[in-house]
Amino acid sequence: MRRLSLFTVARLCRPFLKHKVLKFFTVTVIICFTLSIYHLQHRPIQAKRYVKSLPNYAWLKRSGQRSNQNDDRACVYPVLDPYSPEMMSFFEKPSPVECWIDEDWVYIENGTFRFSETALRKYGPDIECSYRTITRGKTDFEVERGPRVPFKDGDPLKTDFAVVRCYGRFWKKFETILSGISFRPHLHARYKPSMLLDSSMGFNVLMFGFDSVSRMTWIRNLRKSYDYFTKELGGIVLEGYNIVGDGTPQALLPILTGHTEWELPEARRGKPNAKHVDGFPWVWNEFKKLGYVTQWGEDMSHVGTFQMRMLGFKDPPTDHYLRPFFLEGEYYYEKSNCFGAIPTHTHMMNWGRDMFLMYKDKPKFSFLFHSKYSHGHTSQLQVADDDLLEFLQWLEKGRYLDDTILILMSDHGARFTSVRDSVQGKLEERMPFFSFRFPKKFIEKYPKAYANVKKNSKILTTPFDIHETFIDMINHTGTGVADIRRRGVSLFKEIPKSRTCAHAQIEAHWCTCLNWEKVDKVDKNVQKAISAVIQKLNSIIESQSHVCHKLELGIVSQVVRYSGAKEALLQFKESADRDGRLPDFSDNMAMSEILYQINLSTKPGNGHFEATVHHTVQSDNFTVYDKEISRLNKYGNQPHCVAGKLPHLRPYCYCKEQLSR
Ligand SMILES: *[C@@H]1O[C@H](CO)[C@@H](O)[C@H](O)[C@H]1NC(C)=O
Ligand SMILES: *[C@@H]1O[C@H](CO)[C@@H](O)[C@H](O)[C@H]1NC(C)=O
Ligand SMILES: *[C@@H]1O[C@H](CO)[C@@H](O)[C@H](O)[C@H]1NC(C)=O
Ligand SMILES: *[C@@H]1O[C@H](CO)[C@@H](O)[C@H](O)[C@H]1NC(C)=O
């Protein structure tokens, strides 16, 4: 029907096409007409159960830019240099992690307490140890300590976590907290081959991540393990992976549930009717249905991904849940990067190893996410490189990777460290590291799916795609061409090169395929856009105006504009000049909006923000959406008056009463 209408219109217009100016005009009309029909027919259908304010996607109905005429991808993401001098100036060599003690007397291996040989030699032979179990209390914020119980070398762990205390010769004393996987018969009995669908791929999933690491920073800070992963293991890195929102939840929720926070039931602390996050459609539950044993853990328990702004879990979300370990450990070893003689990232990797030891032949889904080094620091992650390398080598040598899909990843790039002040840092925030490694068995059994992931690594991809890929592992539905009218698509299907941020529902603010141009701050529309940002910031904190300062404009450091209309026209002219035929505008539409991205500061408090303003040309309306504002510098204690009650207001509120430092 579309073709027919285009054809008919074209024929009717033929007389006009002879005149040069009329031709230009007519062709434009035809394009607009065709595209509106196309647009109506192809609107993505999304269940928007709990959608609050969703940005207007009108601007997105155009494709991205083609910087290179030979590049036929609609979205051309920037190619960045990890070692550009500007970026390297932010990086330095960190000092290694130093633990307060040299060696733990006790360690855990496959759910069993072990005494270290050195400790036995130095402080033995009669080392006396006891432990108290550490378990989750009634909520995500409580831990319970069991009674003190003596133990010997080789005794089994009763629960996953324990604080241990030992005495040896010369009245030497040792204390630490340990994590492992305790033997739980019902979990070993869970899996039965009949639980897998015929269409299930049946591989273990191990997803290991570091917080706030762009693809470039992963290469800079984790060079050895990166080389091993890509060269020796054949890992595939998604070069066009683009975030879909601000911060960790906006990355992990799409991956783990397939939804944005706004589509899921309200879980934010301080909001009416907010509930725990247990009811979200967590993908680990889908794996569990197939008999998988599940594991999830992150550090920095005081700012847990689902516990800081949200209410956290009512019940433990996975079979093995790390939170009580870090709650207890971080409380007692707050100032250190170690628990006992072991750095916290190594604890986390060891807990992953124990999972593979304990459930050697059982299907398992594991997700481990470490934040402490990379969340607020630029270079410190380097201290984990050797250990990550060793962890990967251990997995490979022990043949644990033979039936495991390994994912190394991050949620987003740096959000508020110095790196973020550079233009490349701004792009890097939006392009985190994300990668897959498939075992030989997978490549043999699913060669087409594997080839597609490789191809797709050069195409725009998002966290929603990762979720679809998980679902495709659970119930594989073939390898054809992905239907990009859907927001998320499985990476096992070939993603057409015509995919744009619009298809993937990436807002302009986050889309890295757009070319922005600098504009003058004195421009009348820029001034209106700037006031729209200040107004928006104040409207967000309006309900708390009795405690939060009204914000005023500080300094505007940069304004850039995206007006696809001009570019669409240029493209049109180019292709019309080339061969006189209609350009392929399959996803372009006439410009109805102009976008401004503004980097400004506010006072009091010197908050730095980056916001995208949508200027609707026809109604001359300037709109800023909640989800398109980034806070670029730390707010520290400034929002203390709302931090506990309304944590989602932290980036915006500068309390009238400031705590003295
Ligand atoms: C670890 O312990 C479990 C439970 O006793 C056992 O099934 C498994 O085989 C052990 N793993 C290794 C690698 O020895
Ligand atoms: C944004 O503004 C801050 C503070 O004025 C400045 O330091 C930074 O360089 C700016 N970033 C960009 C990308 O212009
Ligand atoms: C597997 O996917 C197919 C195709 O999408 C669907 O019809 C079927 O219901 C799915 N099976 C399960 C168990 O989810
Ligand atoms: C501008 O657009 C927004 C979002 O579409 C709408 O809520 C607002 O009422 C509009 N304002 C004006 C003055 O038209």
XYZ file of C-alpha atoms and ligand atoms in Angstrom:
717
model
C 0.000 0.000 0.000
C 2.864 2.306 0.842
C 4.628 1.610 -2.448
C 1.472 2.089 -4.383
C 0.758 5.469 -2.875
C 4.303 6.606 -3.495
C 4.139 5.405 -7.064
C 0.809 7.087 -7.747
C 1.875 10.349 -6.197
C 5.104 10.282 -8.154
C 3.235 9.815 -11.413
C 0.786 12.568 -10.695
C 3.664 14.851 -9.943
C 5.708 14.016 -13.011
C 4.964 17.267 -14.861
C 6.264 19.268 -11.911
C 9.415 17.264 -11.712
C 10.686 18.793 -14.895
C 11.206 22.185 -13.320
C 14.197 22.318 -10.984
C 12.729 24.279 -8.066
C 9.334 22.633 -8.356
C 11.069 19.268 -8.450
C 12.789 19.963 -5.185
C 9.575 21.079 -3.589
C 7.492 18.203 -4.901
C 9.952 15.574 -3.902
C 9.999 16.979 -0.396
C 6.206 16.788 -0.218
C 6.244 13.192 -1.429
C 8.805 12.234 1.135
C 6.899 13.805 3.988
C 3.702 12.166 2.879
C 5.255 8.730 2.500
C 7.027 8.985 5.762
C 3.977 9.958 7.728
C 2.232 6.883 6.399
C 5.261 4.758 7.128
C 5.507 6.255 10.561
C 1.861 5.564 11.356
C 2.174 1.963 10.286
C 5.428 1.330 12.048
C 4.967 2.991 15.367
C 6.612 0.732 17.896
C 4.046 -0.861 20.127
C 5.201 -0.873 23.714
C 3.336 -1.730 26.834
C 3.684 1.445 28.855
C 2.251 0.328 32.076
C 3.635 2.880 34.413
C 5.080 5.436 32.080
C 5.405 8.872 33.622
C 6.859 11.671 31.532
C 8.247 10.148 28.376
C 10.252 12.339 26.065
C 8.871 13.146 22.699
C 10.497 10.971 20.097
C 9.620 13.121 17.102
C 13.223 14.189 16.548
C 14.324 10.610 16.546
C 12.382 9.609 13.510
C 15.327 10.692 11.442
C 18.380 8.592 11.066
C 21.715 9.524 12.494
C 24.430 10.991 10.376
C 26.696 9.418 7.892
C 30.071 10.933 8.363
C 31.445 8.684 5.689
C 29.665 8.266 2.371
C 30.608 4.600 2.189
C 29.217 3.843 5.601
C 25.720 2.538 5.151
C 24.885 2.341 8.839
C 22.164 4.736 9.932
C 23.814 5.191 13.308
C 27.492 5.890 13.099
C 28.785 5.924 16.649
C 31.992 7.841 17.308
C 35.271 6.026 17.011
C 37.362 7.140 19.957
C 41.030 6.841 20.758
C 41.637 5.236 24.146
C 45.086 6.783 24.322
C 44.333 10.306 23.135
C 46.648 12.685 25.037
C 43.705 14.654 26.406
C 42.147 11.559 27.950
C 45.429 10.121 29.131
C 46.038 13.301 31.101
C 43.244 12.192 33.455
C 44.856 8.823 34.137
C 47.713 7.918 36.402
C 49.231 4.851 37.928
C 47.416 4.069 41.177
C 49.153 2.680 44.208
C 48.435 -1.011 44.702
C 45.845 -2.180 47.204
C 47.470 -2.621 50.570
C 45.701 -4.775 53.080
C 46.330 -4.386 56.769
C 47.442 -7.961 57.180
C 49.582 -10.154 54.956
C 47.776 -13.419 54.899
C 44.492 -14.891 56.006
C 44.776 -17.881 58.319
C 41.616 -19.347 56.924
C 40.083 -19.443 53.483
C 37.132 -21.113 51.836
C 37.182 -23.538 48.976
C 34.123 -25.201 47.570
C 32.047 -24.566 50.661
C 34.718 -25.809 53.054
C 36.883 -24.014 55.633
C 40.608 -24.417 54.990
C 43.538 -23.420 57.204
C 46.381 -21.825 55.301
C 49.681 -23.684 55.388
C 51.675 -20.593 56.216
C 49.453 -19.860 59.181
C 49.770 -23.431 60.419
C 53.528 -23.205 60.118
C 53.787 -19.817 61.815
C 51.089 -20.047 64.447
C 50.225 -23.753 64.548
C 49.935 -26.520 64.998
C 47.118 -25.777 67.421
C 45.194 -23.000 65.814
C 41.800 -22.539 67.433
C 39.129 -21.027 65.285
C 35.488 -20.215 65.630
C 32.979 -18.537 63.388
C 29.621 -16.833 63.480
C 27.340 -17.172 60.499
C 26.336 -13.987 58.699
C 22.905 -14.164 57.136
C 20.429 -11.729 55.763
C 18.025 -10.280 58.305
C 14.401 -9.553 57.536
C 15.292 -6.806 55.060
C 18.046 -5.782 52.671
C 19.404 -3.549 55.408
C 19.859 -6.016 58.259
C 22.244 -8.868 58.893
C 22.068 -11.527 61.558
C 25.040 -13.030 63.301
C 24.688 -16.598 64.532
C 26.167 -17.930 67.769
C 29.910 -18.570 67.900
C 30.834 -22.108 66.801
C 34.294 -23.699 66.782
C 35.547 -25.231 63.540
C 38.468 -27.208 62.161
C 40.238 -27.423 58.835
C 37.889 -29.184 56.396
C 34.636 -28.351 58.150
C 31.798 -27.354 55.838
C 30.365 -23.852 55.728
C 26.856 -23.720 57.160
C 25.906 -20.498 55.370
C 27.592 -18.542 52.593
C 29.132 -15.922 54.865
C 30.899 -16.047 58.204
C 33.055 -13.921 60.438
C 35.899 -16.013 61.770
C 38.288 -15.543 64.662
C 41.363 -17.657 65.358
C 43.996 -17.810 68.064
C 47.453 -19.323 67.545
C 50.864 -19.527 69.108
C 52.268 -16.447 70.848
C 48.696 -15.275 71.606
C 48.361 -14.234 67.987
C 44.853 -13.479 66.900
C 43.259 -13.336 63.458
C 39.845 -12.089 62.406
C 38.092 -11.619 59.103
C 34.882 -12.087 57.168
C 34.747 -14.825 54.526
C 32.418 -15.663 51.683
C 31.794 -18.931 49.936
C 29.054 -21.110 48.564
C 27.656 -23.385 51.245
C 26.376 -26.810 50.303
C 22.608 -26.710 49.983
C 21.148 -30.061 48.898
C 17.883 -28.669 47.525
C 19.777 -26.447 45.094
C 21.812 -29.397 43.859
C 18.577 -31.288 43.351
C 16.848 -28.457 41.515
C 17.994 -29.132 37.998
C 16.471 -31.910 35.943
C 17.297 -32.164 32.235
C 13.583 -32.119 31.451
C 13.393 -28.554 32.747
C 15.286 -27.144 29.793
C 13.097 -26.396 26.809
C 14.076 -28.051 23.556
C 14.832 -24.542 22.439
C 16.996 -23.623 25.448
C 20.658 -23.127 24.710
C 21.528 -24.479 28.136
C 24.788 -22.631 28.813
C 25.859 -21.174 32.133
C 25.886 -17.410 32.235
C 28.627 -15.549 34.054
C 28.327 -11.777 33.890
C 31.055 -9.861 35.674
C 31.129 -6.088 35.729
C 32.790 -2.972 37.040
C 30.791 0.190 37.655
C 31.268 3.342 35.532
C 33.757 2.029 32.973
C 33.541 3.193 29.384
C 34.843 0.918 26.676
C 37.857 3.189 26.352
C 38.530 3.216 30.097
C 38.268 -0.565 30.254
C 41.031 -0.712 27.647
C 43.087 1.881 29.545
C 42.692 0.411 33.001
C 42.349 -3.318 32.365
C 44.775 -3.747 29.515
C 46.172 -7.198 30.401
C 42.871 -8.884 31.071
C 41.377 -7.090 28.055
C 44.096 -8.476 25.786
C 43.666 -11.956 27.204
C 39.894 -11.732 26.877
C 39.866 -10.472 23.292
C 42.937 -12.238 21.894
C 43.219 -15.529 23.770
C 39.589 -16.151 24.609
C 38.137 -14.549 21.482
C 35.802 -12.222 23.358
C 33.570 -9.949 21.264
C 33.284 -6.323 22.368
C 30.135 -4.399 21.446
C 31.527 -1.223 19.908
C 28.166 0.448 19.361
C 26.771 -0.236 22.828
C 24.887 2.882 23.960
C 23.251 3.552 27.318
C 19.539 4.308 27.531
C 19.421 6.425 30.683
C 21.264 7.892 33.630
C 23.108 5.851 36.232
C 23.299 2.214 37.246
C 19.586 1.326 37.603
C 18.901 2.687 34.101
C 21.510 0.224 32.822
C 20.876 -2.825 34.994
C 17.061 -2.729 34.974
C 16.810 -2.948 31.171
C 19.377 -5.764 31.180
C 17.797 -7.714 34.010
C 14.093 -6.982 33.455
C 13.750 -5.648 29.911
C 12.080 -2.502 31.236
C 12.914 1.011 32.304
C 12.390 2.036 35.898
C 9.370 4.087 34.820
C 7.617 1.106 33.299
C 8.048 -0.975 36.430
C 5.975 -0.666 39.603
C 6.920 2.296 41.775
C 9.738 1.302 44.120
C 11.301 4.643 44.984
C 11.669 5.399 48.646
C 9.393 8.187 49.774
C 6.897 7.754 46.949
C 3.296 6.852 47.787
C 2.461 3.169 47.275
C 6.091 2.285 46.624
C 6.784 -1.428 46.931
C 9.877 -3.603 47.095
C 11.429 -4.564 43.776
C 10.721 -8.299 44.144
C 7.847 -8.118 41.670
C 10.012 -6.902 38.780
C 10.356 -9.514 36.017
C 13.959 -10.432 36.900
C 15.640 -12.529 34.248
C 17.317 -14.732 36.861
C 13.856 -16.035 37.736
C 13.471 -17.184 34.134
C 16.765 -19.053 34.364
C 15.646 -20.511 37.686
C 12.556 -21.957 36.008
C 14.897 -23.968 33.804
C 16.667 -25.343 36.866
C 19.536 -22.866 37.049
C 21.084 -21.946 40.385
C 21.324 -18.152 40.610
C 23.861 -15.759 42.082
C 23.890 -11.954 42.310
C 26.183 -9.641 44.171
C 27.533 -6.125 44.318
C 29.683 -4.172 46.750
C 29.138 -0.647 48.124
C 26.083 -1.827 50.018
C 25.256 1.672 51.293
C 24.455 2.750 47.737
C 23.061 -0.550 46.423
C 21.685 -0.327 42.891
C 18.206 -1.325 44.026
C 18.534 -0.069 47.603
C 19.690 3.527 47.407
C 16.744 5.247 45.791
C 14.584 2.131 45.718
C 13.323 0.003 48.581
C 15.399 -3.061 47.757
C 14.259 -6.667 47.947
C 11.825 -8.029 50.485
C 13.154 -11.561 50.047
C 16.549 -12.631 48.713
C 16.307 -12.321 44.917
C 18.714 -15.122 44.048
C 19.803 -18.421 45.600
C 23.157 -16.924 46.524
C 22.932 -13.252 47.421
C 26.033 -11.301 48.354
C 24.467 -8.307 50.043
C 24.766 -9.452 53.691
C 28.484 -10.080 53.178
C 29.208 -6.544 52.033
C 26.806 -4.990 54.535
C 28.709 -6.637 57.345
C 32.167 -6.354 55.797
C 31.855 -2.743 54.744
C 30.600 -1.841 58.180
C 33.649 -3.307 59.893
C 36.303 -2.534 57.289
C 34.901 0.742 56.073
C 38.174 2.501 55.395
C 39.982 -0.388 53.724
C 39.801 -1.912 50.272
C 40.311 -5.328 51.871
C 38.517 -7.695 54.154
C 41.335 -9.449 55.978
C 44.231 -9.966 53.581
C 42.040 -10.034 50.487
C 40.952 -7.019 48.396
C 37.187 -6.770 48.030
C 37.241 -7.423 44.284
C 39.141 -10.655 44.885
C 36.548 -11.670 47.483
C 33.941 -11.172 44.802
C 35.828 -13.177 42.192
C 36.479 -15.943 44.728
C 32.779 -16.093 45.468
C 32.250 -16.540 41.714
C 34.867 -19.299 41.641
C 33.196 -21.090 44.511
C 29.922 -21.019 42.576
C 31.629 -22.822 39.687
C 33.254 -25.331 42.030
C 30.095 -26.077 43.965
C 27.828 -26.423 40.938
C 30.408 -27.790 38.558
C 27.940 -29.705 36.411
C 24.766 -27.749 37.141
C 23.436 -24.863 35.103
C 23.998 -21.529 36.779
C 23.375 -17.838 36.248
C 25.797 -15.533 37.955
C 26.060 -11.748 37.980
C 28.776 -9.994 39.967
C 29.260 -6.234 39.896
C 32.087 -4.357 41.601
C 31.979 -0.585 42.093
C 34.438 0.574 44.691
C 37.455 1.318 42.494
C 35.733 2.682 39.456
C 32.629 4.458 40.777
C 34.373 7.603 41.937
C 37.948 7.154 40.721
C 39.493 7.406 37.300
C 42.538 5.161 37.535
C 42.130 2.943 40.563
C 40.541 0.092 38.638
C 44.002 -0.777 37.339
C 44.623 -2.568 40.630
C 42.105 -5.225 39.588
C 43.658 -6.012 36.197
C 45.990 -8.810 37.309
C 43.291 -10.399 39.417
C 40.720 -10.272 36.649
C 43.281 -11.830 34.325
C 43.948 -14.563 36.852
C 40.230 -15.173 37.363
C 39.706 -15.531 33.610
C 42.692 -17.859 33.318
C 41.405 -19.957 36.210
C 38.017 -20.269 34.542
C 39.613 -21.215 31.244
C 42.172 -23.675 32.630
C 39.584 -25.379 34.791
C 37.443 -25.718 31.651
C 34.624 -23.872 33.373
C 34.252 -21.727 30.266
C 33.574 -24.774 28.085
C 29.875 -24.477 28.753
C 29.625 -20.894 29.918
C 28.679 -17.702 28.130
C 30.976 -15.156 29.719
C 30.021 -11.487 29.793
C 32.356 -8.717 30.928
C 30.580 -5.408 31.211
C 29.918 -2.069 32.741
C 26.807 0.037 33.193
C 27.960 3.428 31.829
C 31.137 5.476 31.628
C 32.349 7.949 34.235
C 29.528 10.228 35.312
C 31.142 12.792 37.550
C 34.904 12.367 37.666
C 37.239 14.831 35.897
C 37.087 12.794 32.680
C 33.529 13.991 32.303
C 34.658 17.586 31.675
C 36.000 16.688 28.250
C 33.943 16.189 25.130
C 35.284 12.664 24.736
C 34.394 11.977 28.372
C 30.824 12.999 27.629
C 30.665 10.477 24.785
C 32.403 7.840 26.869
C 29.775 8.149 29.603
C 27.267 7.018 27.016
C 29.392 4.140 25.686
C 30.207 1.622 28.409
C 32.182 -1.564 27.969
C 30.062 -4.594 27.098
C 31.330 -7.888 25.745
C 30.529 -11.544 25.230
C 32.653 -14.637 24.998
C 31.181 -17.836 23.658
C 32.608 -21.313 24.153
C 33.580 -23.546 21.275
C 30.541 -25.715 21.889
C 28.310 -22.711 21.348
C 30.078 -21.659 18.149
C 29.734 -25.183 16.748
C 26.104 -25.514 17.654
C 24.991 -21.971 16.791
C 27.392 -20.716 14.112
C 24.885 -18.263 12.684
C 24.005 -16.773 16.076
C 27.706 -16.376 16.802
C 28.341 -14.709 13.441
C 25.459 -12.332 14.112
C 26.850 -11.250 17.476
C 30.122 -10.486 15.721
C 28.354 -8.428 13.061
C 26.187 -6.711 15.636
C 29.259 -5.649 17.576
C 29.651 -2.892 14.947
C 26.013 -1.788 15.143
C 24.128 0.334 17.633
C 23.122 -1.901 20.586
C 21.603 -1.277 24.024
C 20.932 -2.841 27.427
C 17.474 -3.859 26.177
C 19.198 -6.052 23.587
C 21.123 -7.830 26.327
C 17.843 -8.766 27.962
C 16.435 -10.038 24.680
C 19.615 -12.045 24.218
C 19.094 -13.675 27.618
C 15.531 -14.512 26.665
C 16.862 -15.956 23.417
C 19.270 -18.153 25.403
C 16.344 -19.452 27.422
C 14.141 -20.027 24.392
C 16.086 -19.696 21.170
C 13.871 -18.529 18.339
C 16.228 -18.627 15.383
C 18.698 -16.324 13.762
C 16.924 -14.360 11.034
C 16.922 -10.607 10.743
C 16.032 -8.732 13.921
C 12.805 -6.764 13.892
C 14.126 -3.325 14.772
C 10.674 -1.913 15.206
C 11.008 -3.512 18.620
C 12.952 -1.571 21.222
C 15.179 -4.493 22.173
C 16.369 -7.265 19.871
C 18.386 -10.407 20.466
C 22.013 -10.145 19.441
C 21.718 -13.649 17.973
C 19.660 -12.139 15.166
C 21.175 -9.884 12.556
C 20.467 -6.247 13.356
C 19.861 -4.238 10.165
C 22.243 -1.370 9.537
C 19.278 0.960 9.370
C 18.812 0.819 13.129
C 18.755 4.241 14.741
C 18.457 5.581 18.267
C 14.766 6.044 17.470
C 14.262 2.320 16.949
C 16.160 1.559 20.119
C 14.277 4.306 21.997
C 17.409 6.080 23.065
C 16.653 9.677 23.916
C 18.604 12.397 22.141
C 20.394 13.202 25.371
C 22.072 9.782 25.388
C 22.340 8.993 21.680
C 25.952 9.012 20.489
C 25.102 8.887 16.781
C 24.169 12.553 16.574
C 26.470 15.316 15.451
C 25.976 18.433 17.512
C 27.120 21.866 16.433
C 28.266 24.656 18.717
C 25.934 27.632 18.938
C 26.255 31.123 20.291
C 25.004 31.631 23.825
C 23.442 34.993 22.991
C 21.047 33.465 20.476
C 17.464 34.238 21.504
C 16.378 30.612 21.390
C 19.430 29.494 23.339
C 18.486 31.953 26.064
C 14.978 30.496 26.165
C 16.411 26.989 26.300
C 18.656 27.957 29.205
C 15.743 29.361 31.205
C 13.796 26.198 30.452
C 16.546 24.185 32.164
C 16.591 26.397 35.249
C 12.804 26.296 35.425
C 12.831 22.528 35.107
C 15.404 22.097 37.872
C 13.299 24.264 40.155
C 10.108 22.440 39.282
C 11.725 19.129 40.251
C 12.461 20.401 43.768
C 9.361 22.538 44.037
C 7.621 20.274 46.546
C 10.648 20.676 48.833
C 11.087 24.414 48.347
C 10.813 24.878 52.108
C 14.149 23.098 52.553
C 15.830 23.319 49.125
C 17.196 26.592 47.745
C 15.693 27.967 44.596
C 18.365 27.533 41.927
C 19.678 30.320 39.765
C 21.786 30.250 36.667
C 25.514 30.293 37.310
C 27.713 29.906 34.256
C 26.780 28.523 30.864
C 29.899 26.827 29.585
C 28.712 25.300 26.370
C 25.636 25.030 24.179
C 25.357 22.692 21.233
C 22.499 22.250 18.821
C 21.153 19.369 16.837
C 18.850 20.313 14.036
C 18.407 17.326 11.862
C 16.378 19.354 9.381
C 19.464 20.956 7.948
C 21.254 17.656 7.743
C 18.319 15.889 6.204
C 18.220 18.576 3.573
C 21.924 18.277 2.873
C 21.651 14.542 2.513
C 18.706 14.996 0.252
C 20.544 17.440 -1.969
C 23.579 15.240 -2.143
C 21.731 12.174 -3.258
C 19.434 14.102 -5.571
C 22.476 15.655 -7.198
C 24.174 12.320 -7.502
C 21.647 10.360 -9.446
C 18.473 12.374 -9.437
C 16.568 9.635 -7.624
C 14.763 9.783 -4.345
C 17.108 9.377 -1.434
C 16.461 6.537 0.946
C 14.696 8.326 3.721
C 13.145 5.241 5.170
C 13.421 6.568 8.698
C 13.710 10.288 8.226
C 11.062 12.831 8.856
C 10.788 16.556 8.457
C 12.182 18.465 11.355
C 9.683 19.549 13.914
C 12.083 19.924 16.785
C 15.448 21.479 17.407
C 17.518 20.143 20.266
C 19.893 22.043 22.484
C 22.311 20.393 24.841
C 23.425 22.791 27.506
C 26.230 22.514 29.998
C 25.639 24.944 32.837
C 26.152 25.503 36.529
C 23.646 26.645 39.132
C 23.931 28.628 42.313
C 24.004 28.376 45.201
C 26.011 25.157 45.473
C 27.755 25.203 42.078
C 25.925 22.200 40.662
C 27.026 21.266 37.142
C 24.328 19.986 34.846
C 24.021 18.868 31.283
C 20.490 18.980 29.916
C 18.856 18.453 26.571
C 16.106 20.900 25.640
C 13.514 20.099 22.985
C 12.382 23.147 21.057
C 9.125 22.437 19.276
C 9.356 24.855 16.419
C 5.697 25.195 15.592
C 4.438 25.970 19.089
C 7.744 27.580 20.124
C 7.711 25.372 23.194
C 10.948 24.581 25.096
C 10.697 21.326 27.035
C 13.164 19.548 29.322
C 12.407 15.978 30.348
C 13.425 14.604 33.750
C 15.364 11.816 32.137
C 17.480 14.111 30.014
C 19.310 15.932 32.775
C 22.720 14.755 33.966
C 24.384 15.946 37.131
C 28.063 16.277 36.279
C 29.742 16.905 39.617
C 29.384 15.364 43.043
C 26.659 16.723 45.284
C 28.204 15.349 48.452
C 26.268 16.428 51.525
C 24.495 19.331 49.853
C 21.126 17.545 49.654
C 21.284 16.096 53.188
C 17.830 17.512 54.012
C 16.129 15.282 51.416
C 18.749 12.545 50.951
C 17.168 9.964 53.236
C 13.505 10.631 52.555
C 13.548 11.532 48.872
C 16.816 10.206 47.502
C 15.772 10.829 43.906
C 16.056 14.579 44.594
C 19.711 14.335 45.611
C 21.174 15.618 42.334
C 19.031 18.778 42.386
C 18.490 19.947 45.943
C 20.857 22.358 47.656
C 19.590 22.485 51.218
C 18.938 25.877 52.731
C 20.712 24.729 55.836
C 24.159 23.405 54.985
C 26.080 21.136 57.324
C 29.400 22.568 58.352
C 32.295 20.511 57.070
C 32.241 -29.184 45.551
O 31.352 -29.725 46.500
C 30.142 -30.207 45.976
C 29.252 -30.622 47.115
O 29.890 -31.440 48.006
C 30.424 -31.332 45.012
O 29.209 -31.774 44.438
C 31.359 -30.841 43.923
O 31.715 -31.859 43.047
C 32.608 -30.242 44.528
N 33.363 -29.612 43.476
C 34.621 -29.925 43.223
C 35.255 -29.202 42.074
O 35.231 -30.729 43.854
C 30.813 21.682 31.306
O 30.919 22.672 32.299
C 31.944 22.472 33.240
C 31.821 23.522 34.318
O 31.586 24.778 33.805
C 33.283 22.497 32.532
O 34.329 22.275 33.460
C 33.289 21.419 31.462
O 34.488 21.447 30.735
C 32.122 21.554 30.525
N 32.064 20.365 29.683
C 31.967 20.429 28.374
C 31.917 19.116 27.658
O 31.897 21.486 27.784
C 9.407 -19.669 23.025
O 9.306 -18.723 21.981
C 8.232 -18.942 21.097
C 8.352 -17.964 19.957
O 8.435 -16.647 20.419
C 6.925 -18.805 21.846
O 5.852 -19.036 20.999
C 6.927 -19.797 22.999
O 5.767 -19.609 23.787
C 8.148 -19.622 23.874
N 8.174 -20.687 24.856
C 8.293 -20.434 26.153
C 8.247 -21.605 27.042
O 8.455 -19.325 26.589
C 5.159 22.319 26.043
O 5.224 20.917 25.840
C 5.052 20.153 27.019
C 5.299 18.709 26.720
O 4.682 18.329 25.524
C 3.668 20.400 27.592
O 3.502 19.672 28.781
C 3.528 21.896 27.859
O 2.221 22.157 28.288
C 3.826 22.703 26.610
N 3.830 24.101 26.961
C 3.308 25.029 26.170
C 3.421 26.450 26.664
O 2.767 24.753 25.129
